[in-house]
């Protein structure tokens, strides 16, 4: 078995403690506490994965600035943080399951196909053992064109009735499930074709795939959106919705963000969250507040979104689970940008953890739910 060596770069960031919120403060208005603030980095991370395992944060983050894809994995040891970073290697998924910590790493092997430079892709399941990741299984995928070691898209963990499954899509929009049994990938199960998806949301009820296409015409553009819901048995197809925006600005029925949750499709525009199947408004903001679409994240079967009057005025963290919409004051410690970018969210043991990007520094904050 192959282990990732611990000859890694030692970071200087240490745990930062902040006093807890006063017991008489309302939970909904409690401020976030700073748990970790990692050293600054020249890269701007757009995607990240946060996992809380044994009350400690583990982080993978990816940057694609200037066309260069770079990824890091950050983990705490007793004497500080470590950083693992290698070319063409990326931890695309992390999770804590049954008191064990797992990660999926994508390996990209450059090769020349005629005149085209491309990659072969392999996926490895790692398990955290004695403060290091140990390689315990490998997944090579052959796509619908017979291409061996083809890339997978929209990888997500699906925790279903006490089992851990990996859901992913191939380039034509067909989705598959792999069971992790005895720490191996079982034979894949085809879910069905749900088109090219903007958002994939696993939850306790099943898996939602939001199909999104945009057609640009001479005088307008169309958003064509559909919700697909896998209930653990079959893939259910929702109603297709078509929204239009004229280029002269005279008419616009489109939304800035679309996501299926359960059997319903939802859309978010400036100050509204709406059920697009029933044409009902779930949440309408007032006082000049707007949903910040660039700060919407799906995790834990929910949507998390920042709300404010502008990119420099963040006031609320909204949480929508498909039924209820909750608001939490987005009050960050003084060390952080008050409108730090939201990268990922975890809910563990009654606490809400957020991974933030603040002035090119990664930070983890927490508060009670």
mmCIF file of C-alpha atoms in Angstrom:
data_model
loop_
_atom_site.group_PDB
_atom_site.id
_atom_site.type_symbol
_atom_site.label_atom_id
_atom_site.label_comp_id
_atom_site.label_asym_id
_atom_site.label_seq_id
_atom_site.Cartn_x
_atom_site.Cartn_y
_atom_site.Cartn_z
ATOM 1 C CA UNK A 1 0.000 0.000 0.000
ATOM 2 C CA UNK A 2 1.180 3.445 -0.891
ATOM 3 C CA UNK A 3 1.209 6.366 1.545
ATOM 4 C CA UNK A 4 1.576 10.057 0.922
ATOM 5 C CA UNK A 5 4.912 10.972 2.492
ATOM 6 C CA UNK A 6 5.097 13.533 5.255
ATOM 7 C CA UNK A 7 7.985 15.560 3.910
ATOM 8 C CA UNK A 8 5.572 18.363 3.447
ATOM 9 C CA UNK A 9 5.867 22.093 3.902
ATOM 10 C CA UNK A 10 5.338 23.169 7.508
ATOM 11 C CA UNK A 11 3.037 26.135 7.742
ATOM 12 C CA UNK A 12 3.308 28.629 10.520
ATOM 13 C CA UNK A 13 -0.449 28.972 11.106
ATOM 14 C CA UNK A 14 -1.508 27.774 14.545
ATOM 15 C CA UNK A 15 -4.887 27.444 16.185
ATOM 16 C CA UNK A 16 -6.392 30.786 17.092
ATOM 17 C CA UNK A 17 -8.840 30.815 19.975
ATOM 18 C CA UNK A 18 -11.615 33.313 20.407
ATOM 19 C CA UNK A 19 -13.985 33.697 23.315
ATOM 20 C CA UNK A 20 -17.363 32.039 22.905
ATOM 21 C CA UNK A 21 -20.534 33.995 22.426
ATOM 22 C CA UNK A 22 -22.331 34.960 25.583
ATOM 23 C CA UNK A 23 -24.915 32.428 26.652
ATOM 24 C CA UNK A 24 -27.692 34.994 26.707
ATOM 25 C CA UNK A 25 -27.146 35.981 23.065
ATOM 26 C CA UNK A 26 -29.710 34.817 20.565
ATOM 27 C CA UNK A 27 -28.372 31.910 18.509
ATOM 28 C CA UNK A 28 -29.598 33.519 15.320
ATOM 29 C CA UNK A 29 -27.551 36.676 16.021
ATOM 30 C CA UNK A 30 -24.424 35.111 17.493
ATOM 31 C CA UNK A 31 -21.121 36.116 15.911
ATOM 32 C CA UNK A 32 -18.840 33.630 14.201
ATOM 33 C CA UNK A 33 -15.727 32.544 16.102
ATOM 34 C CA UNK A 34 -12.359 32.230 14.369
ATOM 35 C CA UNK A 35 -11.033 28.660 14.545
ATOM 36 C CA UNK A 36 -8.215 28.802 11.995
ATOM 37 C CA UNK A 37 -6.528 31.472 9.898
ATOM 38 C CA UNK A 38 -3.952 29.974 7.587
ATOM 39 C CA UNK A 39 -0.913 31.843 6.219
ATOM 40 C CA UNK A 40 -1.477 34.032 3.169
ATOM 41 C CA UNK A 41 -1.054 32.671 -0.350
ATOM 42 C CA UNK A 42 -0.517 34.409 -3.669
ATOM 43 C CA UNK A 43 -3.167 32.225 -5.315
ATOM 44 C CA UNK A 44 -6.876 32.964 -5.390
ATOM 45 C CA UNK A 45 -8.745 29.760 -4.510
ATOM 46 C CA UNK A 46 -12.095 29.381 -6.264
ATOM 47 C CA UNK A 47 -13.078 25.881 -5.108
ATOM 48 C CA UNK A 48 -12.532 24.205 -1.766
ATOM 49 C CA UNK A 49 -13.674 21.342 0.424
ATOM 50 C CA UNK A 50 -13.898 21.547 4.221
ATOM 51 C CA UNK A 51 -14.295 18.518 6.497
ATOM 52 C CA UNK A 52 -14.434 18.496 10.282
ATOM 53 C CA UNK A 53 -12.981 15.206 11.542
ATOM 54 C CA UNK A 54 -12.418 14.573 15.263
ATOM 55 C CA UNK A 55 -13.174 18.274 15.865
ATOM 56 C CA UNK A 56 -10.355 19.368 13.532
ATOM 57 C CA UNK A 57 -10.650 21.034 10.118
ATOM 58 C CA UNK A 58 -9.143 19.479 6.977
ATOM 59 C CA UNK A 59 -9.070 21.492 3.757
ATOM 60 C CA UNK A 60 -8.507 20.955 0.061
ATOM 61 C CA UNK A 61 -8.465 24.010 -2.223
ATOM 62 C CA UNK A 62 -8.010 24.607 -5.943
ATOM 63 C CA UNK A 63 -6.955 27.663 -7.927
ATOM 64 C CA UNK A 64 -7.193 28.101 -11.706
ATOM 65 C CA UNK A 65 -5.690 31.571 -11.989
ATOM 66 C CA UNK A 66 -3.948 32.424 -15.259
ATOM 67 C CA UNK A 67 -4.991 29.062 -16.739
ATOM 68 C CA UNK A 68 -2.847 27.079 -14.278
ATOM 69 C CA UNK A 69 -4.686 24.557 -12.104
ATOM 70 C CA UNK A 70 -3.075 24.227 -8.673
ATOM 71 C CA UNK A 71 -4.386 22.309 -5.680
ATOM 72 C CA UNK A 72 -3.341 21.939 -2.054
ATOM 73 C CA UNK A 73 -4.372 19.719 0.842
ATOM 74 C CA UNK A 74 -3.997 21.240 4.314
ATOM 75 C CA UNK A 75 -4.158 19.265 7.534
ATOM 76 C CA UNK A 76 -3.280 19.880 11.194
ATOM 77 C CA UNK A 77 -0.692 18.005 13.243
ATOM 78 C CA UNK A 78 0.375 18.639 16.834
ATOM 79 C CA UNK A 79 3.156 21.064 15.848
ATOM 80 C CA UNK A 80 1.162 23.030 13.260
ATOM 81 C CA UNK A 81 -0.258 22.740 9.775
ATOM 82 C CA UNK A 82 1.082 20.685 6.890
ATOM 83 C CA UNK A 83 0.568 21.290 3.193
ATOM 84 C CA UNK A 84 0.584 18.630 0.496
ATOM 85 C CA UNK A 85 1.002 19.905 -3.058
ATOM 86 C CA UNK A 86 2.079 18.055 -6.210
ATOM 87 C CA UNK A 87 1.595 18.859 -9.929
ATOM 88 C CA UNK A 88 -1.446 17.212 -11.543
ATOM 89 C CA UNK A 89 -2.730 15.832 -8.232
ATOM 90 C CA UNK A 90 -5.897 17.101 -6.584
ATOM 91 C CA UNK A 91 -8.032 16.010 -3.663
ATOM 92 C CA UNK A 92 -11.425 16.552 -5.279
ATOM 93 C CA UNK A 93 -13.499 15.207 -2.356
ATOM 94 C CA UNK A 94 -13.073 14.791 1.401
ATOM 95 C CA UNK A 95 -15.438 13.277 3.951
ATOM 96 C CA UNK A 96 -15.702 11.960 7.492
ATOM 97 C CA UNK A 97 -17.779 8.765 7.665
ATOM 98 C CA UNK A 98 -18.214 6.210 10.473
ATOM 99 C CA UNK A 99 -15.393 7.895 12.442
ATOM 100 C CA UNK A 100 -12.997 7.495 9.505
ATOM 101 C CA UNK A 101 -11.619 10.195 7.201
ATOM 102 C CA UNK A 102 -11.525 9.572 3.438
ATOM 103 C CA UNK A 103 -10.397 11.516 0.400
ATOM 104 C CA UNK A 104 -10.669 11.075 -3.375
ATOM 105 C CA UNK A 105 -7.577 12.198 -5.263
ATOM 106 C CA UNK A 106 -7.567 12.843 -9.002
ATOM 107 C CA UNK A 107 -4.293 12.080 -10.818
ATOM 108 C CA UNK A 108 -3.791 13.695 -14.225
ATOM 109 C CA UNK A 109 -1.162 12.030 -16.415
ATOM 110 C CA UNK A 110 -0.118 14.139 -19.439
ATOM 111 C CA UNK A 111 0.020 12.314 -22.768
ATOM 112 C CA UNK A 112 0.039 13.128 -26.463
ATOM 113 C CA UNK A 113 -2.881 11.969 -28.640
ATOM 114 C CA UNK A 114 -1.707 12.753 -32.144
ATOM 115 C CA UNK A 115 -1.329 16.507 -32.301
ATOM 116 C CA UNK A 116 -3.340 17.057 -29.124
ATOM 117 C CA UNK A 117 -1.871 17.299 -25.623
ATOM 118 C CA UNK A 118 -4.285 15.954 -23.048
ATOM 119 C CA UNK A 119 -4.460 13.918 -19.820
ATOM 120 C CA UNK A 120 -5.336 10.450 -18.593
ATOM 121 C CA UNK A 121 -7.317 10.507 -15.354
ATOM 122 C CA UNK A 122 -7.202 8.122 -12.402
ATOM 123 C CA UNK A 123 -9.059 8.380 -9.109
ATOM 124 C CA UNK A 124 -7.771 6.979 -5.826
ATOM 125 C CA UNK A 125 -9.534 6.445 -2.511
ATOM 126 C CA UNK A 126 -7.354 7.407 0.452
ATOM 127 C CA UNK A 127 -7.905 6.699 4.133
ATOM 128 C CA UNK A 128 -6.437 8.755 6.970
ATOM 129 C CA UNK A 129 -4.202 6.473 9.064
ATOM 130 C CA UNK A 130 -1.631 7.650 11.631
ATOM 131 C CA UNK A 131 -1.613 11.279 10.412
ATOM 132 C CA UNK A 132 -1.147 10.337 6.744
ATOM 133 C CA UNK A 133 -3.344 9.355 3.812
ATOM 134 C CA UNK A 134 -2.972 5.740 2.702
ATOM 135 C CA UNK A 135 -3.958 4.682 -0.813
ATOM 136 C CA UNK A 136 -6.501 1.842 -0.471
ATOM 137 C CA UNK A 137 -8.385 1.677 -3.818
ATOM 138 C CA UNK A 138 -8.189 2.862 -7.421
ATOM 139 C CA UNK A 139 -10.929 3.790 -9.891
ATOM 140 C CA UNK A 140 -10.257 4.027 -13.629
ATOM 141 C CA UNK A 141 -13.249 5.056 -15.708
ATOM 142 C CA UNK A 142 -14.012 4.135 -19.335
ATOM 143 C CA UNK A 143 -16.489 6.588 -20.866
ATOM 144 C CA UNK A 144 -19.260 6.194 -23.460
ATOM 145 C CA UNK A 145 -16.753 6.629 -26.289
ATOM 146 C CA UNK A 146 -14.593 3.788 -24.979
ATOM 147 C CA UNK A 147 -11.941 6.199 -23.769
ATOM 148 C CA UNK A 148 -9.994 4.585 -20.928
ATOM 149 C CA UNK A 149 -9.014 6.727 -17.920
ATOM 150 C CA UNK A 150 -11.554 9.369 -18.906
ATOM 151 C CA UNK A 151 -12.299 12.340 -16.627
ATOM 152 C CA UNK A 152 -15.270 12.416 -14.263
ATOM 153 C CA UNK A 153 -17.305 15.533 -13.490
ATOM 154 C CA UNK A 154 -19.403 16.797 -10.573
ATOM 155 C CA UNK A 155 -18.052 14.281 -8.056
ATOM 156 C CA UNK A 156 -20.043 14.198 -4.824
ATOM 157 C CA UNK A 157 -20.362 11.961 -1.781
ATOM 158 C CA UNK A 158 -23.782 10.396 -1.228
ATOM 159 C CA UNK A 159 -24.438 9.056 2.278
ATOM 160 C CA UNK A 160 -27.353 6.697 1.822
ATOM 161 C CA UNK A 161 -28.835 4.538 4.611
ATOM 162 C CA UNK A 162 -25.544 3.980 6.384
ATOM 163 C CA UNK A 163 -23.497 3.483 3.216
ATOM 164 C CA UNK A 164 -21.022 5.807 1.530
ATOM 165 C CA UNK A 165 -21.342 6.177 -2.245
ATOM 166 C CA UNK A 166 -19.577 8.244 -4.878
ATOM 167 C CA UNK A 167 -21.735 9.951 -7.518
ATOM 168 C CA UNK A 168 -20.148 11.372 -10.662
ATOM 169 C CA UNK A 169 -20.947 12.170 -14.290
ATOM 170 C CA UNK A 170 -19.276 11.542 -17.603
ATOM 171 C CA UNK A 171 -19.036 14.137 -20.355
ATOM 172 C CA UNK A 172 -22.383 13.272 -22.006
ATOM 173 C CA UNK A 173 -24.343 13.897 -18.780
ATOM 174 C CA UNK A 174 -24.858 10.273 -17.679
ATOM 175 C CA UNK A 175 -24.474 9.828 -13.906
ATOM 176 C CA UNK A 176 -23.116 6.817 -12.053
ATOM 177 C CA UNK A 177 -22.884 5.560 -8.464
ATOM 178 C CA UNK A 178 -20.034 3.594 -6.937
ATOM 179 C CA UNK A 179 -20.467 1.840 -3.590
ATOM 180 C CA UNK A 180 -17.560 1.917 -1.173
ATOM 181 C CA UNK A 181 -17.671 -1.571 0.328
ATOM 182 C CA UNK A 182 -14.839 -3.071 2.365
ATOM 183 C CA UNK A 183 -12.879 0.047 1.390
ATOM 184 C CA UNK A 184 -13.075 -0.750 -2.323
ATOM 185 C CA UNK A 185 -15.059 0.699 -5.225
ATOM 186 C CA UNK A 186 -17.828 -1.716 -6.183
ATOM 187 C CA UNK A 187 -19.202 -2.069 -9.703
ATOM 188 C CA UNK A 188 -20.744 1.181 -10.816
ATOM 189 C CA UNK A 189 -24.511 1.636 -11.132
ATOM 190 C CA UNK A 190 -25.880 3.847 -13.895
ATOM 191 C CA UNK A 191 -28.428 6.374 -12.609
ATOM 192 C CA UNK A 192 -29.373 7.839 -15.997
ATOM 193 C CA UNK A 193 -28.747 10.860 -18.181
ATOM 194 C CA UNK A 194 -29.656 14.210 -16.680
ATOM 195 C CA UNK A 195 -27.849 16.441 -19.169
ATOM 196 C CA UNK A 196 -25.031 18.798 -18.322
ATOM 197 C CA UNK A 197 -25.570 20.020 -14.808
ATOM 198 C CA UNK A 198 -24.938 23.275 -13.050
ATOM 199 C CA UNK A 199 -25.588 21.965 -9.523
ATOM 200 C CA UNK A 200 -25.566 18.452 -8.028
ATOM 201 C CA UNK A 201 -27.012 18.226 -4.504
ATOM 202 C CA UNK A 202 -27.028 14.925 -2.566
ATOM 203 C CA UNK A 203 -29.259 14.889 0.522
ATOM 204 C CA UNK A 204 -30.855 12.369 2.860
ATOM 205 C CA UNK A 205 -33.792 12.129 0.446
ATOM 206 C CA UNK A 206 -31.752 11.440 -2.706
ATOM 207 C CA UNK A 207 -29.677 13.269 -5.318
ATOM 208 C CA UNK A 208 -30.714 16.311 -7.356
ATOM 209 C CA UNK A 209 -29.213 17.104 -10.755
ATOM 210 C CA UNK A 210 -29.985 20.519 -12.243
ATOM 211 C CA UNK A 211 -29.713 20.516 -16.037
ATOM 212 C CA UNK A 212 -28.924 23.920 -17.514
ATOM 213 C CA UNK A 213 -28.498 25.054 -21.125
ATOM 214 C CA UNK A 214 -28.229 28.560 -22.544
ATOM 215 C CA UNK A 215 -29.120 29.429 -26.127
ATOM 216 C CA UNK A 216 -28.009 32.801 -27.485
ATOM 217 C CA UNK A 217 -29.986 34.274 -30.366
ATOM 218 C CA UNK A 218 -29.745 37.447 -32.406
ATOM 219 C CA UNK A 219 -32.185 39.314 -30.162
ATOM 220 C CA UNK A 220 -32.388 37.303 -26.943
ATOM 221 C CA UNK A 221 -31.008 34.453 -24.875
ATOM 222 C CA UNK A 222 -32.853 31.508 -23.389
ATOM 223 C CA UNK A 223 -32.172 29.596 -20.173
ATOM 224 C CA UNK A 224 -33.463 26.018 -20.437
ATOM 225 C CA UNK A 225 -33.542 24.354 -17.024
ATOM 226 C CA UNK A 226 -34.805 21.031 -15.660
ATOM 227 C CA UNK A 227 -34.632 19.266 -12.290
ATOM 228 C CA UNK A 228 -33.813 15.558 -12.104
ATOM 229 C CA UNK A 229 -34.256 13.732 -8.804
ATOM 230 C CA UNK A 230 -32.794 10.324 -7.970
ATOM 231 C CA UNK A 231 -34.727 8.867 -5.018
ATOM 232 C CA UNK A 232 -32.419 5.886 -4.473
ATOM 233 C CA UNK A 233 -34.405 3.724 -6.885
ATOM 234 C CA UNK A 234 -34.984 5.635 -10.115
ATOM 235 C CA UNK A 235 -34.262 8.979 -11.788
ATOM 236 C CA UNK A 236 -37.357 11.198 -11.922
ATOM 237 C CA UNK A 237 -37.563 13.914 -14.596
ATOM 238 C CA UNK A 238 -39.051 17.270 -13.696
ATOM 239 C CA UNK A 239 -40.732 19.860 -15.878
ATOM 240 C CA UNK A 240 -38.575 21.742 -18.394
ATOM 241 C CA UNK A 241 -38.555 25.515 -17.829
ATOM 242 C CA UNK A 242 -37.592 28.124 -20.420
ATOM 243 C CA UNK A 243 -36.705 31.670 -19.353
ATOM 244 C CA UNK A 244 -35.975 34.554 -21.728
ATOM 245 C CA UNK A 245 -33.917 37.734 -21.650
ATOM 246 C CA UNK A 246 -34.042 40.190 -24.556
ATOM 247 C CA UNK A 247 -30.751 41.818 -25.454
ATOM 248 C CA UNK A 248 -32.292 45.300 -25.468
ATOM 249 C CA UNK A 249 -33.273 44.847 -21.819
ATOM 250 C CA UNK A 250 -37.005 45.229 -22.430
ATOM 251 C CA UNK A 251 -37.862 41.806 -20.970
ATOM 252 C CA UNK A 252 -36.116 39.454 -18.577
ATOM 253 C CA UNK A 253 -37.633 36.396 -16.882
ATOM 254 C CA UNK A 254 -34.300 34.625 -16.220
ATOM 255 C CA UNK A 255 -32.766 33.838 -12.848
ATOM 256 C CA UNK A 256 -29.184 34.208 -11.677
ATOM 257 C CA UNK A 257 -29.035 30.759 -10.057
ATOM 258 C CA UNK A 258 -30.993 27.520 -10.494
ATOM 259 C CA UNK A 259 -31.036 24.447 -8.257
ATOM 260 C CA UNK A 260 -33.256 21.421 -7.841
ATOM 261 C CA UNK A 261 -34.018 20.248 -4.294
ATOM 262 C CA UNK A 262 -36.255 17.216 -3.849
ATOM 263 C CA UNK A 263 -39.017 17.236 -6.451
ATOM 264 C CA UNK A 264 -38.905 21.008 -6.977
ATOM 265 C CA UNK A 265 -36.798 23.438 -9.015
ATOM 266 C CA UNK A 266 -35.817 26.743 -7.411
ATOM 267 C CA UNK A 267 -34.466 29.965 -8.860
ATOM 268 C CA UNK A 268 -32.726 32.947 -7.295
ATOM 269 C CA UNK A 269 -32.762 36.456 -8.723
ATOM 270 C CA UNK A 270 -31.624 39.687 -7.078
ATOM 271 C CA UNK A 271 -33.949 39.700 -4.064
ATOM 272 C CA UNK A 272 -36.134 36.600 -4.526
ATOM 273 C CA UNK A 273 -35.934 32.864 -3.939
ATOM 274 C CA UNK A 274 -38.759 31.176 -5.859
ATOM 275 C CA UNK A 275 -40.225 27.718 -6.454
ATOM 276 C CA UNK A 276 -40.288 27.639 -10.251
ATOM 277 C CA UNK A 277 -42.638 24.655 -10.440
ATOM 278 C CA UNK A 278 -45.392 26.258 -8.348
ATOM 279 C CA UNK A 279 -44.509 29.880 -9.218
ATOM 280 C CA UNK A 280 -44.387 30.732 -5.508
ATOM 281 C CA UNK A 281 -42.007 33.105 -3.737
ATOM 282 C CA UNK A 282 -40.216 31.360 -0.861
ATOM 283 C CA UNK A 283 -38.209 34.363 0.332
ATOM 284 C CA UNK A 284 -38.257 38.022 -0.714
ATOM 285 C CA UNK A 285 -35.613 40.369 0.643
ATOM 286 C CA UNK A 286 -36.347 43.950 1.642
ATOM 287 C CA UNK A 287 -34.395 47.061 2.642
ATOM 288 C CA UNK A 288 -32.258 46.938 -0.512
ATOM 289 C CA UNK A 289 -30.752 43.534 0.334
ATOM 290 C CA UNK A 290 -29.736 41.130 -2.441
ATOM 291 C CA UNK A 291 -28.627 37.525 -2.759
ATOM 292 C CA UNK A 292 -24.938 37.430 -3.669
ATOM 293 C CA UNK A 293 -24.973 34.779 -6.372
ATOM 294 C CA UNK A 294 -21.189 34.370 -6.388
ATOM 295 C CA UNK A 295 -21.450 33.362 -2.720
ATOM 296 C CA UNK A 296 -23.984 30.515 -3.001
ATOM 297 C CA UNK A 297 -22.747 27.056 -1.995
ATOM 298 C CA UNK A 298 -24.492 23.683 -1.846
ATOM 299 C CA UNK A 299 -23.524 21.350 1.013
ATOM 300 C CA UNK A 300 -25.218 19.024 3.495
ATOM 301 C CA UNK A 301 -28.282 18.871 1.217
ATOM 302 C CA UNK A 302 -28.809 22.628 1.602
ATOM 303 C CA UNK A 303 -28.075 25.951 -0.091
ATOM 304 C CA UNK A 304 -25.990 28.517 1.803
ATOM 305 C CA UNK A 305 -25.958 32.084 0.514
ATOM 306 C CA UNK A 306 -24.616 35.468 1.566
ATOM 307 C CA UNK A 307 -27.054 38.373 1.607
ATOM 308 C CA UNK A 308 -26.186 42.078 1.627
ATOM 309 C CA UNK A 309 -26.381 45.388 -0.204
ATOM 310 C CA UNK A 310 -23.205 44.848 -2.208
ATOM 311 C CA UNK A 311 -19.957 42.923 -2.435
ATOM 312 C CA UNK A 312 -18.577 44.973 0.469
ATOM 313 C CA UNK A 313 -21.737 44.839 2.606
ATOM 314 C CA UNK A 314 -22.513 41.295 3.805
ATOM 315 C CA UNK A 315 -25.088 41.117 6.580
ATOM 316 C CA UNK A 316 -26.748 37.684 6.555
ATOM 317 C CA UNK A 317 -25.984 34.042 5.869
ATOM 318 C CA UNK A 318 -29.139 32.459 4.458
ATOM 319 C CA UNK A 319 -29.712 28.683 4.658
ATOM 320 C CA UNK A 320 -32.383 26.901 2.608
ATOM 321 C CA UNK A 321 -33.081 23.162 2.982
ATOM 322 C CA UNK A 322 -35.863 22.882 0.384
ATOM 323 C CA UNK A 323 -38.553 23.638 2.969
ATOM 324 C CA UNK A 324 -37.353 26.205 5.495
ATOM 325 C CA UNK A 325 -35.310 29.374 5.009
ATOM 326 C CA UNK A 326 -33.203 30.505 7.975
ATOM 327 C CA UNK A 327 -31.103 33.629 8.427
ATOM 328 C CA UNK A 328 -27.959 33.970 10.540
ATOM 329 C CA UNK A 329 -26.093 37.201 11.164
ATOM 330 C CA UNK A 330 -22.893 37.197 9.094
ATOM 331 C CA UNK A 331 -20.713 38.801 11.734
ATOM 332 C CA UNK A 332 -17.055 37.814 11.337
ATOM 333 C CA UNK A 333 -14.056 38.354 13.633
ATOM 334 C CA UNK A 334 -12.138 41.600 13.173
ATOM 335 C CA UNK A 335 -9.151 39.757 11.674
ATOM 336 C CA UNK A 336 -11.211 38.867 8.572
ATOM 337 C CA UNK A 337 -12.709 40.781 5.679
ATOM 338 C CA UNK A 338 -16.363 41.352 6.719
ATOM 339 C CA UNK A 339 -17.406 40.089 3.260
ATOM 340 C CA UNK A 340 -15.045 37.106 3.098
ATOM 341 C CA UNK A 341 -15.889 34.788 0.241
ATOM 342 C CA UNK A 342 -17.819 31.655 1.198
ATOM 343 C CA UNK A 343 -16.034 28.515 -0.108
ATOM 344 C CA UNK A 344 -17.627 25.615 1.776
ATOM 345 C CA UNK A 345 -19.823 24.800 4.766
ATOM 346 C CA UNK A 346 -20.039 21.916 7.248
ATOM 347 C CA UNK A 347 -22.642 21.185 9.935
ATOM 348 C CA UNK A 348 -21.321 18.963 12.735
ATOM 349 C CA UNK A 349 -22.745 18.341 16.230
ATOM 350 C CA UNK A 350 -24.969 21.405 16.256
ATOM 351 C CA UNK A 351 -22.302 23.764 14.917
ATOM 352 C CA UNK A 352 -21.986 25.533 11.597
ATOM 353 C CA UNK A 353 -18.437 25.722 10.157
ATOM 354 C CA UNK A 354 -17.576 27.975 7.216
ATOM 355 C CA UNK A 355 -14.436 27.904 5.078
ATOM 356 C CA UNK A 356 -13.742 31.452 3.916
ATOM 357 C CA UNK A 357 -11.334 33.258 1.631
ATOM 358 C CA UNK A 358 -10.314 36.522 3.245
ATOM 359 C CA UNK A 359 -7.754 38.671 1.421
ATOM 360 C CA UNK A 360 -6.235 35.527 -0.178
ATOM 361 C CA UNK A 361 -6.086 33.810 3.206
ATOM 362 C CA UNK A 362 -8.090 30.690 4.008
ATOM 363 C CA UNK A 363 -9.926 30.820 7.336
ATOM 364 C CA UNK A 364 -12.350 28.589 9.234
ATOM 365 C CA UNK A 365 -15.052 30.072 11.462
ATOM 366 C CA UNK A 366 -17.807 28.468 13.503
ATOM 367 C CA UNK A 367 -21.014 29.289 15.325
ATOM 368 C CA UNK A 368 -23.868 27.379 16.965
ATOM 369 C CA UNK A 369 -26.889 26.502 14.888
#
